[in-house]
Coordinates of C-alpha atoms and ligand atoms in Angstrom, one line a residue:
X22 CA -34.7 0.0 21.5
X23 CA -31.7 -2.2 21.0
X24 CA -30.1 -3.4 23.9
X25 CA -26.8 -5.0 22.4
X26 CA -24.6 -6.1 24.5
X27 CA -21.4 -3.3 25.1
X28 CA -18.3 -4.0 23.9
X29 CA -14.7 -4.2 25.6
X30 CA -13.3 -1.9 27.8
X31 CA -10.0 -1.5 25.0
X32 CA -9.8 -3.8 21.7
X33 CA -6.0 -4.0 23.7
X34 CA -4.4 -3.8 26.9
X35 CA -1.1 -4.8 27.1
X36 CA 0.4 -5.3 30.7
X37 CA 3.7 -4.9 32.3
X38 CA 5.3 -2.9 29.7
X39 CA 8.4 -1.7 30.2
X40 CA 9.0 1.5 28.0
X41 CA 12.6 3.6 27.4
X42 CA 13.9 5.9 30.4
X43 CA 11.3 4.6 32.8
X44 CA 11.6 2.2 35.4
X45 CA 7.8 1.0 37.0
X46 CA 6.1 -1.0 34.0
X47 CA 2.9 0.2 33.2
X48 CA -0.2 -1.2 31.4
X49 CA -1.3 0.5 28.1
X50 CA -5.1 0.9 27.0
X51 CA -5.6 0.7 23.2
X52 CA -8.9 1.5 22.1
X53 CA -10.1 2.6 17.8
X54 CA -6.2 2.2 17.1
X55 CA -5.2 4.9 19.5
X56 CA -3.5 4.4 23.0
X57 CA -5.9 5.7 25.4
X58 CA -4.6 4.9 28.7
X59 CA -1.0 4.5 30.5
X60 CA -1.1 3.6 33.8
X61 CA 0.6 1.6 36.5
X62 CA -2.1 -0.6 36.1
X63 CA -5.3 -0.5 33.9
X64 CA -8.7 -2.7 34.5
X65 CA -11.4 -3.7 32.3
X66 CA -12.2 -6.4 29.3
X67 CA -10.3 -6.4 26.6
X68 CA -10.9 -8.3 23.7
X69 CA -7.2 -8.9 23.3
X70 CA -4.1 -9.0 26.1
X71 CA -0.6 -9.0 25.8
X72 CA 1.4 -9.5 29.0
X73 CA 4.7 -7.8 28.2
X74 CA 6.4 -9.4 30.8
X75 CA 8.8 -6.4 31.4
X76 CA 9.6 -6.1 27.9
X77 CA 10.4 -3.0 26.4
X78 CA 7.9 -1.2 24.4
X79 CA 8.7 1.2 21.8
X80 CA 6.9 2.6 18.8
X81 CA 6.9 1.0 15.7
X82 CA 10.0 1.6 13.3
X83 CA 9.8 4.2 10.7
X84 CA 12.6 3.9 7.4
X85 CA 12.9 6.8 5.7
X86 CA 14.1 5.8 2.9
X87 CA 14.4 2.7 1.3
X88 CA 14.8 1.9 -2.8
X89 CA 11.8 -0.8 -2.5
X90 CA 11.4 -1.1 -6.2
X91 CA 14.8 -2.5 -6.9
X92 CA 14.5 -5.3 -4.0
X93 CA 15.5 -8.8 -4.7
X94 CA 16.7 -8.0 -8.0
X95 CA 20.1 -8.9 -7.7
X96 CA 19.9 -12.5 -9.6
X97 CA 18.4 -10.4 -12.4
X98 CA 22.0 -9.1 -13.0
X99 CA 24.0 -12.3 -13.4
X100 CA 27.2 -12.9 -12.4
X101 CA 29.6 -10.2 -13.6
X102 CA 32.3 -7.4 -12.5
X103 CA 31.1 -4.2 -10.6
X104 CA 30.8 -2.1 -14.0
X105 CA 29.0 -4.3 -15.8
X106 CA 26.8 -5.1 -13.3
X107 CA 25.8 -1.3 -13.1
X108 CA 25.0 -1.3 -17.0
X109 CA 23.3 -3.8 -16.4
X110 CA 21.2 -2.7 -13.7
X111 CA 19.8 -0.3 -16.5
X112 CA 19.0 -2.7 -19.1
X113 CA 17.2 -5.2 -16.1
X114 CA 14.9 -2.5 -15.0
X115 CA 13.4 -2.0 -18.4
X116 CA 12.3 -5.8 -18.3
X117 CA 10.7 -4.6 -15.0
X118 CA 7.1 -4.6 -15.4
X119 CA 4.3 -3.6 -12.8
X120 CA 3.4 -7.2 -11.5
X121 CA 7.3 -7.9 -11.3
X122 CA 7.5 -5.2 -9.1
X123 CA 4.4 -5.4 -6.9
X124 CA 5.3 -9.2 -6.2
X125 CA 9.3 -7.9 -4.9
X126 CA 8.0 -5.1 -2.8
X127 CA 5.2 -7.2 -1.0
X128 CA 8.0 -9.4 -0.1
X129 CA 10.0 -6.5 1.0
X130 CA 7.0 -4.8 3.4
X131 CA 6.1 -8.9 4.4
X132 CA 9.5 -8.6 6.1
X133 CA 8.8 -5.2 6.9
X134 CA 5.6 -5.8 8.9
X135 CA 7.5 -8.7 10.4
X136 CA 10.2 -6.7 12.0
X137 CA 7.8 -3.7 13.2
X138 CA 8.4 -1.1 10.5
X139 CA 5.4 0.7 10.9
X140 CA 5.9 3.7 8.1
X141 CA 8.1 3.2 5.0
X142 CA 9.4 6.3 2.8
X143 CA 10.2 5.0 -0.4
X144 CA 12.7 6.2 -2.9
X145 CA 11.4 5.1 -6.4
X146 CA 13.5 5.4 -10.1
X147 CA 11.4 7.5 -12.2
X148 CA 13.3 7.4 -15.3
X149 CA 13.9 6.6 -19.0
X150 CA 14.3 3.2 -18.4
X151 CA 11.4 1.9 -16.1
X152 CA 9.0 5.3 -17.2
X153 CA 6.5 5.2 -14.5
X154 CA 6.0 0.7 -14.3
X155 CA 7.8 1.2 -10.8
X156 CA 6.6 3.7 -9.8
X157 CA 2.8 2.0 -10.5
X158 CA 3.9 -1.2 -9.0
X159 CA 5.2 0.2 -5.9
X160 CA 1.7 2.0 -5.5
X161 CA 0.1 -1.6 -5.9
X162 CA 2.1 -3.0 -3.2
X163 CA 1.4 -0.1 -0.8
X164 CA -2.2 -0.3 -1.4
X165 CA -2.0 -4.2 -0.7
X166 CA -0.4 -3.7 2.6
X167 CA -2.4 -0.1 4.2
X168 CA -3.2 -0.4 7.5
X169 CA 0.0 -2.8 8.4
X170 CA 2.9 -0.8 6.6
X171 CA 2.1 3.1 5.8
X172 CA 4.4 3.4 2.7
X173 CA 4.4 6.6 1.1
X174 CA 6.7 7.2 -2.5
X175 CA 9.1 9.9 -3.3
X176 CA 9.7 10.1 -7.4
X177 CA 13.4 9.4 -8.2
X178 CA 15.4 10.6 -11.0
X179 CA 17.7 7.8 -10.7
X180 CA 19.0 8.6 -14.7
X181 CA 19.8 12.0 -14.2
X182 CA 17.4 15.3 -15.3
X183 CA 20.4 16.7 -17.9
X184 CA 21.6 12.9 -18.2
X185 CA 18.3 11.3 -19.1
X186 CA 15.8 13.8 -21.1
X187 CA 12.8 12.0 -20.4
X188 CA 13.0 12.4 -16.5
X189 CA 11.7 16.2 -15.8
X190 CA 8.2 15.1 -17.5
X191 CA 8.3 11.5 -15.8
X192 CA 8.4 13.7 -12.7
X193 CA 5.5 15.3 -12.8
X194 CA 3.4 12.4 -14.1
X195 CA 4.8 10.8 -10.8
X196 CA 3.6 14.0 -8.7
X197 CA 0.2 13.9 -10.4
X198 CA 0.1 10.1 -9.5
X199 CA 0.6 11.3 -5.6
X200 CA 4.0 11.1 -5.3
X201 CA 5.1 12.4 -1.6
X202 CA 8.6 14.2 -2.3
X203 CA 11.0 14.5 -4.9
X204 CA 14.3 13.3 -5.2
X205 CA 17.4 13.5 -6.6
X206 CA 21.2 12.7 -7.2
X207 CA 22.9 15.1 -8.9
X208 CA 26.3 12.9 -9.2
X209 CA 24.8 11.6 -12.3
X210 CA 25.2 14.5 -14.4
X211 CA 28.2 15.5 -16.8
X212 CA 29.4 18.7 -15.3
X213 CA 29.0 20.9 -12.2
X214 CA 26.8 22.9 -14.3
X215 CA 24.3 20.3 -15.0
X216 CA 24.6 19.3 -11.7
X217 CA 23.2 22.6 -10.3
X218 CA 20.5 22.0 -13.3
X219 CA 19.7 19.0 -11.4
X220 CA 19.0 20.4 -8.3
X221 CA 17.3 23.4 -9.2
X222 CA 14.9 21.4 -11.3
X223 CA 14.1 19.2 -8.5
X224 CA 13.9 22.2 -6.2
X225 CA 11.4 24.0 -8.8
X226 CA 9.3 20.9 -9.1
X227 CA 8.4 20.4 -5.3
X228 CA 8.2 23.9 -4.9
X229 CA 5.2 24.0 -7.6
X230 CA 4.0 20.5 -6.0
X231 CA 4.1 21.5 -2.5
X232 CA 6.5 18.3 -1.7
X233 CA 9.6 18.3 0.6
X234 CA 12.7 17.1 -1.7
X235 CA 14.5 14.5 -0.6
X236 CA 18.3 14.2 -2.3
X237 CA 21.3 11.8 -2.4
X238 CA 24.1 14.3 -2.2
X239 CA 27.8 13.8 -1.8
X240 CA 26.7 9.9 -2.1
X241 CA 30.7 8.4 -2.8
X242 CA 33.2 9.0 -0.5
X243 CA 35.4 11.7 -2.3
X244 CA 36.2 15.0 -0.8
X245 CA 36.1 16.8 -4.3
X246 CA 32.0 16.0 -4.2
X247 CA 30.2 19.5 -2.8
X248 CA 26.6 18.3 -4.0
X249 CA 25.4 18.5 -0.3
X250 CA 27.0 22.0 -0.1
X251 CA 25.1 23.0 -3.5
X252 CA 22.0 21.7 -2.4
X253 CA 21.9 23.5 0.5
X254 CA 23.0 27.1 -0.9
X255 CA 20.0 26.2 -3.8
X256 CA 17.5 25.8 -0.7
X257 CA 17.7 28.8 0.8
X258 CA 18.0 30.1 -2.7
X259 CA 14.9 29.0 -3.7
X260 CA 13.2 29.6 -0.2
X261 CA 13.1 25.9 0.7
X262 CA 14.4 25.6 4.3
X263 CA 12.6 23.1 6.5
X264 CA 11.7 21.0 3.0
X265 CA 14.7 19.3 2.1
X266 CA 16.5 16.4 3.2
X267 CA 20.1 15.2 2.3
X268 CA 20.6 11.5 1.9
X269 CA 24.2 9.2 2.4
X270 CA 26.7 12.5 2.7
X271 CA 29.4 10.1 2.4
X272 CA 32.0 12.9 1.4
X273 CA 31.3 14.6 4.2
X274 CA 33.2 12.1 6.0
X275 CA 36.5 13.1 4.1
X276 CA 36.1 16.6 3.4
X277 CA 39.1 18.1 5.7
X278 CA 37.5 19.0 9.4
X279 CA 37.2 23.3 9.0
X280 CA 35.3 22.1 5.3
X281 CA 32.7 19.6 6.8
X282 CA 32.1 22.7 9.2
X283 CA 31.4 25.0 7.1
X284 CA 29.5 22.4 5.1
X285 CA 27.4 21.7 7.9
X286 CA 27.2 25.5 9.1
X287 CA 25.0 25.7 5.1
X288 CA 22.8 22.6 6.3
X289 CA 22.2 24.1 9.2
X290 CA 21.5 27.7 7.4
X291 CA 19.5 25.9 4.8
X292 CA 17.5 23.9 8.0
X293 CA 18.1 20.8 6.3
X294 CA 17.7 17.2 7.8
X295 CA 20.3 14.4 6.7
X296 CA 19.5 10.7 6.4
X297 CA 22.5 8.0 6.6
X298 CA 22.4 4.6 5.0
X299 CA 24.7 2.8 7.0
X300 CA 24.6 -1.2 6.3
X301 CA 24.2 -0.2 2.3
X302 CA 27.3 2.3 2.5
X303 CA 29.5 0.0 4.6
X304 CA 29.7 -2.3 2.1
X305 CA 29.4 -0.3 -1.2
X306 CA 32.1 2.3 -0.2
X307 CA 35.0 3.1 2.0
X308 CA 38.6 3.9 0.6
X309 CA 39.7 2.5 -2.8
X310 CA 37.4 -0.6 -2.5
X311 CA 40.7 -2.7 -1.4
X312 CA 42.0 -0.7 1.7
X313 CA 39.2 0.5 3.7
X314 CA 40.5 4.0 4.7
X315 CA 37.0 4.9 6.0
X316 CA 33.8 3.2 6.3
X317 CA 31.1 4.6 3.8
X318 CA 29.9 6.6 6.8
X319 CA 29.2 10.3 7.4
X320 CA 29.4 12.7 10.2
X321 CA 26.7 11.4 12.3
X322 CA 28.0 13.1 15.7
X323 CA 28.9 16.0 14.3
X324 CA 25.7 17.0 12.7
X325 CA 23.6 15.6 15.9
X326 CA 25.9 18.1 17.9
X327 CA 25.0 20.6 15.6
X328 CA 21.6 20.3 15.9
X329 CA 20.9 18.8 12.9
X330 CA 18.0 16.1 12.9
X331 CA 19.7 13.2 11.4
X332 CA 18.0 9.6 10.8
X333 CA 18.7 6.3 9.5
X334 CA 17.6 4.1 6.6
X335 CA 18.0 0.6 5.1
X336 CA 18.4 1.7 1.4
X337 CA 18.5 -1.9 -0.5
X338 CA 17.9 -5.0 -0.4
X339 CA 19.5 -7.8 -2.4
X340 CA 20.0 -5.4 -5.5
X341 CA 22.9 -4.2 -7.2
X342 CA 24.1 -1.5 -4.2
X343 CA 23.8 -3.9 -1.5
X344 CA 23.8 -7.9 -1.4
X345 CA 21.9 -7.9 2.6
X346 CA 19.4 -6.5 4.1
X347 CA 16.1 -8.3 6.3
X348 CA 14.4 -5.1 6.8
X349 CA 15.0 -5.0 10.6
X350 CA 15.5 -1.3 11.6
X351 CA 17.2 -2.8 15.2
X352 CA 20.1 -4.3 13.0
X353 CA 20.0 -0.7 11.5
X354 CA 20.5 0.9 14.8
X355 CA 23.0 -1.5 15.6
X356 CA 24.8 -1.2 12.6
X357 CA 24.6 2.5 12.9
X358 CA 26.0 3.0 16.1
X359 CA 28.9 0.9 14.5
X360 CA 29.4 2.9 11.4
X361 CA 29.0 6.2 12.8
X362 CA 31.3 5.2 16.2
X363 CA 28.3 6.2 18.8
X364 CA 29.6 4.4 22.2
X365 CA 28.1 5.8 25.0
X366 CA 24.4 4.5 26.4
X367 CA 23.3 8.0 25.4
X368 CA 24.5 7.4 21.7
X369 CA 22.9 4.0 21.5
X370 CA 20.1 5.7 22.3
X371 CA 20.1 8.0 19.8
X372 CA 21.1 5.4 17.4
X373 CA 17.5 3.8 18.1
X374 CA 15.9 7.3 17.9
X375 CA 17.4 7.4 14.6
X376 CA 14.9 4.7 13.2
X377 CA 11.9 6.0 15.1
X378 CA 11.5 9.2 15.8
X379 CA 13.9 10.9 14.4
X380 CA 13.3 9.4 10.9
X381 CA 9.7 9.9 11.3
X382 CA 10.3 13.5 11.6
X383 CA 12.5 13.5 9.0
X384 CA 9.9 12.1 6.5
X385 CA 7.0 14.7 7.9
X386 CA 5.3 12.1 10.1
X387 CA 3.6 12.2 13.3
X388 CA 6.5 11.6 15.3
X389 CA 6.0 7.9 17.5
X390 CA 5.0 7.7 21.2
X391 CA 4.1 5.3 23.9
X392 CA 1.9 8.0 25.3
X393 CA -2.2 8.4 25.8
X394 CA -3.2 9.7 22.3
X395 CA -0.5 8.7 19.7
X396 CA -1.3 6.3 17.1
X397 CA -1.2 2.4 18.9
X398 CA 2.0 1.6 16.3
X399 CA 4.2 -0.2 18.8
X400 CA 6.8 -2.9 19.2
X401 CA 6.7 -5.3 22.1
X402 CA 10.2 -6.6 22.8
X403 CA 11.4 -9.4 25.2
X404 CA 14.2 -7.9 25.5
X405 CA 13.7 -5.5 28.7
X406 CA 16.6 -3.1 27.8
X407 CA 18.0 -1.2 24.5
X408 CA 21.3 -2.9 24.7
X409 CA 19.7 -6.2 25.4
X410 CA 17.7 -5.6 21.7
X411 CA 20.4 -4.8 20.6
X412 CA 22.7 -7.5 21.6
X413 CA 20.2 -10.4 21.1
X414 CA 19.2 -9.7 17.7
X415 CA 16.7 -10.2 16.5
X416 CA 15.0 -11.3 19.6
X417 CA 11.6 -11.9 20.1
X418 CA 9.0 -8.8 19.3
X419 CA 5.3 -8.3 18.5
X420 CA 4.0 -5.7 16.0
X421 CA 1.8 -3.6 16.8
X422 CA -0.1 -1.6 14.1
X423 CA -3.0 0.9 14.7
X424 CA -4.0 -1.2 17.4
X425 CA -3.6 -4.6 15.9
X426 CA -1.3 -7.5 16.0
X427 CA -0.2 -7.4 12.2
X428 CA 3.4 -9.5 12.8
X429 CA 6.6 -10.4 15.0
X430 CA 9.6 -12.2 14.7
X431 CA 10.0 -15.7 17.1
X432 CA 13.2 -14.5 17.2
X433 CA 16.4 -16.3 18.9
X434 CA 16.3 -16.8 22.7
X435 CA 20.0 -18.3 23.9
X436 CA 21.7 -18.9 27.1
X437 CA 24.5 -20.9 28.3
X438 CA 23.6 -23.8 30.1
Ligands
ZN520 ZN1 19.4 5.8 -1.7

């Protein structure tokens, strides 16, 4: 008989939490990386305590979609006009090689981890130019960080399928590797014609694959683009509703109101899911590139009124489409609420669900709770309201990953004297 000592009531108990819509704080039970008690006030050991101190806790942030193999490789470019930079861009990724890649992507989910990013849906170039070294990299870096940062990889033809010959095959070889969605951007291509090549391919591959696809469509801010109209006629087409996502639908913004309606009647038709990339877009588009006419945005209210599960992502970071970025989904929110012009507490709000829960369903996810039997993937704020995280970024917050303290920010604490 062995008679070793028990262990802990919960491997975590974290007390006075304040949590979103509620008022009373409550304690929260964590036990084999699950929460498995909330209550007004929970007793026991624990072999580890957090007092909350009325902070807010939230689950963890989820991006949906976030270009992590092009991270930090910005300097790479050198310093020259827009259009040579983007020929450029080519020409640096095939001087990518797998290490190169690992090494910019664990820098990316270190950052990640720190802000409370949780789950990561990665958007990867699968293409002439970097074959499949990304793609390997990226897979290195995610195996490096399981268990703090759940990344999974969708295969991206960045190069075109018509455009770049190579890409279709490169596809599969990423599927067969475990890729988790395909994607797309069927701007790339000559013609309308290969366009609809693009997307049909893309279509045909996750259908045989038994992947979602996720798509930029109607990525630049021109009302003549009707890629996220043609992706959603070719899903129901090819009997693909509730699989595919669109991603930026910056023309949206611009198509005349009765078109965006109609445009959105087909998502809706199609049961599509759109994902915005606000901070990436704000800079990269908007008007003529001298007069900003509008804001590299889309229609965020429209499509929420709609029905239309829509979530936010970071896109770049420090690469050629976008010079910022620190990978904190709460400056997303924020900067989301901004782009899209969401005012009201209820907005803000749903700007927050749109880097939690919403973009976890959007990527297929267990969607996030602070509730007896989700996954213990939390964030434990200082702040003790949304606004107040919002308005004292990036504040003080504790990451919380199955169970486990994997990082936080120290954050900035001010006040007038
Ligand atoms: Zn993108």
């Amino acid at each position: 008989m062995s008679d070793a000592a028990p262990g802990p009531d919960w491997d975590l108990l974290i007390h006075d939490a304040g949590r979103l819509d509620e008022v009373e704080p409550v304690s929260i039970g964590i036990r084999g990386g699950r929460i498995e008690a909330v209550a007004p006030s929970l007793e026991g050991t624990a072999a580890e305590r957090i007092d909350a101190r009325g902070g807010l806790v939230t689950p963890s942030f989820v991006d949906p979609h976030f270009h992590i193999d092009k991270v930090l490789s910005r300097d790479l470019l050198g310093a020259l006009g827009p259009q040579e930079a983007f020929d450029r861009a080519r020409e640096v990724k095939t001087r990518f090689t797998v290490a190169d890649v690992e090494e910019r992507a664990s820098q990316a989910l270190r950052l990640a981890a720190a802000h409370g990013i949780g789950r990561l849906h990665a958007q990867i170039d699968v293409d002439f130019a970097t074959r499949l070294v990304s793609f390997e990299g990226v897979m290195r870096a995610r195996d490096r960080f399981a268990g703090v940062v759940d990344v999974t990889l969708a295969a991206f033809p960045q190069e075109g399928i018509v455009a770049d010959k190579e890409a279709p095959a490169l596809l599969r070889e990423a599927l067969e590797m475990g890729a988790a969605a395909v994607g797309g951007l069927p701007e790339v291509e000559a013609s309308v014609a290969d366009q609809r090549t693009h997307v049909d391919t893309c279509l045909e591959l996750a259908a045989e694959f038994g992947v979602p696809v996720e798509m930029h469509a109607d990525y630049m801010d021109r009302a003549e683009l009707k890629t996220l109209e043609m992706l959603a006629d070719a899903t129901v087409a090819h009997g693909m509703q509730g699989r595919v996502v669109g991603s930026h639908c910056n023309a949206l913004a611009v198509y005349p109101d009765d078109e965006a309606g109609r445009v959105i009647d087909k998502v809706l038709a199609a049961d599509m899911a759109i994902t915005v990339l606000p901070i990436a877009n704000l800079q990269m588009l908007g008007g003529d590139g001298r007069t900003p006419r509008n804001r590299g945005s889309s229609r965020v209210k429209e499509l929420l009124d709609a029905g239309v599960n829509v979530a936010a992502g970071a896109d770049n970071m420090y690469d050629i489409w976008y010079r910022f970025n620190r990978m904190d989904p709460a400056e997303l929110a924020y900067m989301t609420v901004h782009s899209a012009g969401m005012r009201t507490d209820e907005e803000v709000r749903e700007g927050f669900e749109m880097v939690t829960t919403r973009a976890a369903r959007i990527i297929g996810a267990p969607v996030p709770a602070v509730a007896a039997g989700s996954a213990a993937d939390l964030v434990v704020f200082e702040a003790t309201s949304l606004v107040d995280i919002l308005r004292r970024l990036p504040g003080r917050r504790i990451h919380i990953k199955g169970g486990r303290r994997v990082g936080g920010v120290e954050g900035s604490f001010w006040s007038a004297a």
